[in-house]
Structures are given as C-alpha cells and as structure tokens.
Amino acid sequence: MSRSFSMKLCVGSLLTVVSTVCASVPSLEAPACSVGKGTVQYDKSVPDKASFPKTQVDICYDDTSIHATFTAFEEINYYFNESQTTNDAIWAYEVMEWFIYHGTNDPQTYLEFEVSPNNVTFQAWIYNRSKVRATGAPMDTSFLTQPLVDGLTAETTLDKEAQTWVSAAKIPLGLFNVDDGQAKGTSWRMNFFRTVVSPDTFPDQLLGAWSPTNESNFHMTPFFGHVEFI
Ligand SMILES: *[C@@H]1O[C@H](CO)[C@@H](O)[C@H](O)[C@H]1NC(C)=O
Ligand SMILES: *[C@@H]1O[C@H](CO)[C@@H](O)[C@H](O)[C@H]1NC(C)=O
Ligand SMILES: *[C@@H]1O[C@H](CO)[C@@H](O)[C@H](O)[C@H]1NC(C)=O
Ligand SMILES: CC(=O)N[C@H]1CO[C@H](CO)[C@@H](O)[C@@H]1O
C-alpha cells in the first residue's frame, strides 16, 4: 500500500537560471491503519549518499493519531546514554527522527519527534525561520513537556541477534489541528532520519535520511518529502 514517485524541488533565481539546482524529493501515500500502511526504506547517508544501514518506516493513521513504525536493520551499536530522559539531547547518540508538518509548502515550523533504542523520546516544535538553519537566522525549540498525557508514545523492541531495533510511535492528529476522524485526504511534509554512532566514534555520527539533505544538517525543510493520507 505504498507508492514512491519523484517531485521536483528547484532552488534558484529565475534571473540566474544557470545556477538553478533541481533535486528530487520523494513522496509517500499512507492509508488508514485499518486498511494498511505506507512504507519507505532508505540506505544512503547524508550528505554524501554513501551506504548506510537499511532503515524502514511504516506510516498509517487512525481516528486520533499518526502511527509510524521505525525499523533499524543492521544495527550493531545500540548506543544511547542511559542517564538521559524525556526531551534530553538524545540526538547526540543513536535515534530515529521524524520531522512533521501538516501542509504542502516548505515549513518554517514543524514538529521534531525522536526515539532512542532505550525508548526515550524527544518532542519539540522547531521554529526554523530560514528553513535551512542559516547562520544568524532565528531557530527556536519549544518542548512538549507531557508527551504521555498528550498521546505521543513509543514502544521499542531490540533484537540484538537479528541486529534490529523497532520503535512504534504515535503522534496525535490534534497537534496539527486535524480533528478526530478527519485525517483522510490531508497532505503533509515529512522527513525521516536515523543516526548511527558508537562509543568509539562518538561524537561523530553517520547520518541517514529518507529524503537526503545536501548538508550534515537535518533541519532543511525544502528536502521534506510529500506524504498524502489516502
Ligand atoms: C550522558 O549524559 C550525561 C547527562 O547529560 C552526561 O553528563 C554524560 O557525560 C553522558 N555520557 C556519555 C558517555 O556521553
Ligand atoms: C516505552 O515508552 C512508552 C511510552 O512512550 C511506554 O508505554 C512503553 O511501555 C515503554 N517501554 C517499551 C519497552 O516500549
Ligand atoms: C543545499 O540546499 C539548500 C536549499 O535547497 C541551499 O540553500 C544550499 O546552498 C545547498 N547547500 C549546498 C552545500 O549545496
Ligand atoms: C537554537 C538553535 O538551534 N540555534 C541555532 C540556529 O542555527 C544557527 C546556525 O546553524 C546555530 O548557530 C544556532 O545554534
């Protein structure tokens, strides 16, 4: 129940056509969870598109939430900091990240959700005025402080024999002003990321993305893929 196709992302001025750069951003259709799911896989690093451990994301929606299941294949490190808890800087270690915006344009404000192999979550609104985290432009973070009360949850399973970790996350539609039962037909911009790092390589991370950014920076919204809830 998934489909991937390309849409054009063009950057540059009409007056300087020579410098115009076009890149592809991927698209995904995701159905109601009662029907199926939309699936994407990626295995390329950011920004150099070298090989990266295979990663899968399955997306669907129900009456109240968006569901995403993140599957990390070829995992060897399972590296997290056990002293960290909700909304700490878990992104410095190994995480799955999900950037979400309800709409079709390149957003300045979006939700950043992360989960680590020990099931700790990070959830915050990001205001990224430049859309690419440009030097000197405002970039602010507003944490959601009661994720379990709000309905942002994760269930995480590690299988070291199989070299996988799986986190099944839920995010309420209401955070994006989509009322209960109204998700069908809505359009979204999203990107999915994974970080890979071990105690030996810390703090240098290997980064991977569904829609690869052109810098070692996930906060570049022109690269967000298109997601349609069908
Ligand atoms: C883990 O996090 C704590 C709290 O932020 C920090 O003091 C400590 O240095 C971190 N440990 C490692 C191994 O990075
Ligand atoms: C992970 O955290 C969620 C809340 O987000 C909790 O319901 C669950 O029991 C935790 N444990 C595992 C192993 O997923
Ligand atoms: C990456 O893309 C952004 C926006 O699409 C652009 O502004 C930036 O110059 C590009 N960076 C590099 C290193 O090509
Ligand atoms: C709060 C925050 O992350 N600010 C950053 C905004 O982006 C600039 C440029 O990348 C950084 O220097 C800031 O630390």
Coordinates of N, CA and C and ligand atoms in Angstrom, one line a residue, residues 9 11 132 214-215 220 222-223, ligand 3:
L9 N 12.1 19.6 -6.8 CA 12.4 20.7 -5.9 C 13.5 21.6 -6.6
V11 N 15.7 25.1 -6.7 CA 16.2 26.2 -5.9 C 17.0 27.1 -6.9
V132 N 16.5 26.4 6.5 CA 17.7 25.6 6.3 C 18.7 25.8 7.5
N214 N 21.4 18.0 1.7 CA 22.6 18.2 1.0 C 23.8 18.7 1.9
E215 N 23.5 18.7 3.2 CA 24.5 19.1 4.2 C 24.3 18.2 5.4
M220 N 16.4 21.1 7.1 CA 16.4 21.7 5.8 C 15.0 21.4 5.2
P222 N 13.2 22.4 2.6 CA 12.9 22.1 1.2 C 13.1 20.6 0.8
F223 N 13.8 19.9 1.7 CA 14.0 18.5 1.4 C 12.9 17.6 2.0
Ligands
LIG3 C1 21.6 22.9 0.0 O1 20.3 23.2 -0.4 C2 19.9 24.5 0.1 C3 18.4 24.7 -0.1 O2 17.8 23.9 -1.0 C4 20.7 25.6 -0.5 O3 20.3 26.8 0.0 C5 22.2 25.3 -0.1 O4 23.0 26.3 -0.8 C6 22.6 23.9 -0.5 N1 23.9 23.6 0.1 C7 24.9 23.1 -0.6 C8 26.1 22.8 0.2 O5 24.8 22.8 -1.8

